[in-house]
Short mmCIF file of C-alpha atoms in Angstrom, two decimals:
data_model
loop_
_atom_site.label_atom_id
_atom_site.label_comp_id
_atom_site.label_asym_id
_atom_site.label_seq_id
_atom_site.Cartn_x
_atom_site.Cartn_y
_atom_site.Cartn_z
CA UNK A 1 12.06 37.41 -31.16
CA UNK A 2 12.60 39.23 -27.90
CA UNK A 3 13.57 37.52 -24.67
CA UNK A 4 10.31 38.33 -22.85
CA UNK A 5 8.22 36.61 -25.52
CA UNK A 6 10.53 33.58 -25.42
CA UNK A 7 10.24 33.29 -21.62
CA UNK A 8 6.46 33.60 -21.84
CA UNK A 9 6.22 30.80 -24.42
CA UNK A 10 8.49 28.54 -22.34
CA UNK A 11 6.38 29.07 -19.22
CA UNK A 12 3.23 28.28 -21.25
CA UNK A 13 4.80 25.00 -22.49
CA UNK A 14 5.75 24.00 -18.95
CA UNK A 15 2.25 24.81 -17.69
CA UNK A 16 0.67 22.69 -20.46
CA UNK A 17 2.98 19.76 -19.66
CA UNK A 18 2.14 20.03 -15.98
CA UNK A 19 -1.59 19.90 -16.72
CA UNK A 20 -1.21 16.76 -18.87
CA UNK A 21 0.68 14.66 -16.33
CA UNK A 22 -1.27 12.54 -13.86
CA UNK A 23 -0.22 12.27 -10.24
CA UNK A 24 -0.57 8.69 -9.01
CA UNK A 25 -2.05 8.53 -5.54
CA UNK A 26 -2.00 5.62 -3.12
CA UNK A 27 -5.49 4.84 -1.82
CA UNK A 28 -5.78 2.75 1.34
CA UNK A 29 -8.59 0.34 2.19
CA UNK A 30 -8.65 -1.25 5.64
CA UNK A 31 -9.91 -4.74 6.37
CA UNK A 32 -10.19 -6.90 9.47
CA UNK A 33 -9.95 -10.71 9.53
CA UNK A 34 -13.65 -10.90 10.39
CA UNK A 35 -14.87 -8.64 7.57
CA UNK A 36 -18.15 -10.17 6.33
CA UNK A 37 -19.30 -10.55 2.73
CA UNK A 38 -21.40 -7.37 2.58
CA UNK A 39 -18.60 -5.09 3.77
CA UNK A 40 -16.08 -7.09 1.73
CA UNK A 41 -18.05 -6.48 -1.47
CA UNK A 42 -18.36 -2.73 -0.79
CA UNK A 43 -14.62 -2.42 -0.16
CA UNK A 44 -13.88 -4.60 -3.20
CA UNK A 45 -15.99 -2.28 -5.36
CA UNK A 46 -14.01 0.71 -4.06
CA UNK A 47 -10.73 -1.07 -4.81
CA UNK A 48 -11.85 -1.80 -8.38
CA UNK A 49 -12.82 1.85 -8.86
CA UNK A 50 -9.46 3.10 -7.51
CA UNK A 51 -7.51 0.74 -9.78
CA UNK A 52 -9.58 1.66 -12.84
CA UNK A 53 -8.89 5.35 -12.16
CA UNK A 54 -5.17 4.54 -12.25
CA UNK A 55 -4.36 4.86 -8.55
CA UNK A 56 -2.29 2.41 -6.54
CA UNK A 57 -4.09 0.75 -3.66
CA UNK A 58 -2.76 -0.27 -0.28
CA UNK A 59 -4.74 -3.00 1.45
CA UNK A 60 -4.26 -3.02 5.21
CA UNK A 61 -5.47 -5.97 7.26
CA UNK A 62 -5.45 -5.07 10.95
CA UNK A 63 -5.22 -7.71 13.67
CA UNK A 64 -6.40 -7.01 17.21
CA UNK A 65 -6.00 -9.09 20.34
CA UNK A 66 -6.22 -12.83 19.78
CA UNK A 67 -6.54 -12.38 16.03
CA UNK A 68 -2.72 -12.29 15.92
CA UNK A 69 -2.71 -16.03 16.64
CA UNK A 70 -4.71 -16.69 13.45
CA UNK A 71 -2.76 -14.83 10.79
CA UNK A 72 -3.63 -17.52 8.23
CA UNK A 73 -7.19 -16.12 8.14
CA UNK A 74 -5.76 -12.77 7.09
CA UNK A 75 -3.53 -14.42 4.51
CA UNK A 76 -6.55 -16.21 3.02
CA UNK A 77 -8.44 -12.92 2.82
CA UNK A 78 -5.57 -11.21 0.99
CA UNK A 79 -5.30 -14.16 -1.41
CA UNK A 80 -9.04 -13.88 -2.06
CA UNK A 81 -8.64 -10.16 -2.76
CA UNK A 82 -5.76 -10.85 -5.12
CA UNK A 83 -7.81 -13.34 -7.15
CA UNK A 84 -10.86 -11.04 -7.20
CA UNK A 85 -8.78 -8.11 -8.46
CA UNK A 86 -6.50 -9.88 -10.95
CA UNK A 87 -8.38 -8.45 -13.98
CA UNK A 88 -7.84 -4.81 -12.97
CA UNK A 89 -4.69 -4.88 -10.84
CA UNK A 90 -1.46 -6.66 -10.17
CA UNK A 91 0.39 -7.20 -6.91
CA UNK A 92 3.23 -4.74 -6.51
CA UNK A 93 4.14 -5.76 -2.97
CA UNK A 94 3.27 -9.19 -1.64
CA UNK A 95 1.55 -9.39 1.78
CA UNK A 96 3.91 -8.76 4.68
CA UNK A 97 3.49 -8.14 8.38
CA UNK A 98 4.27 -4.72 9.83
CA UNK A 99 3.58 -4.87 13.54
CA UNK A 100 -0.08 -5.83 13.96
CA UNK A 101 -0.95 -5.15 10.32
CA UNK A 102 -0.59 -7.19 7.15
CA UNK A 103 -0.07 -4.96 4.14
CA UNK A 104 -0.35 -5.63 0.40
CA UNK A 105 0.07 -3.04 -2.38
CA UNK A 106 -1.67 -3.35 -5.76
CA UNK A 107 -1.05 -1.29 -8.87
CA UNK A 108 -3.32 -0.93 -11.89
CA UNK A 109 -2.64 -3.14 -14.89
CA UNK A 110 -1.20 -1.44 -17.93
CA UNK A 111 -3.76 -0.63 -20.59
CA UNK A 112 -3.04 -2.05 -24.03
#
């Protein structure tokens, strides 16, 4: 076998392997402490879709003005999200404050 044919076959193998691998993206969904049920359900549906497609999700809860004094409302919302999404995702990073935002990262559950 000549060297040119060998190099061609190796590049084909690498190209096939590259096509088969999936790049995991991080999708972000933003909430506010006052997000009502209608908007909550739409965003929840998007989160479920992202997790089922195999992407990680970053949930950002943004506080503005006096909302910073009531961070427990945001914590309750993130807990509610965690319980609503426990069938399709698991918490990778627990909720933590970063400036005026509370951030939680979810990853998809492993398929059996």
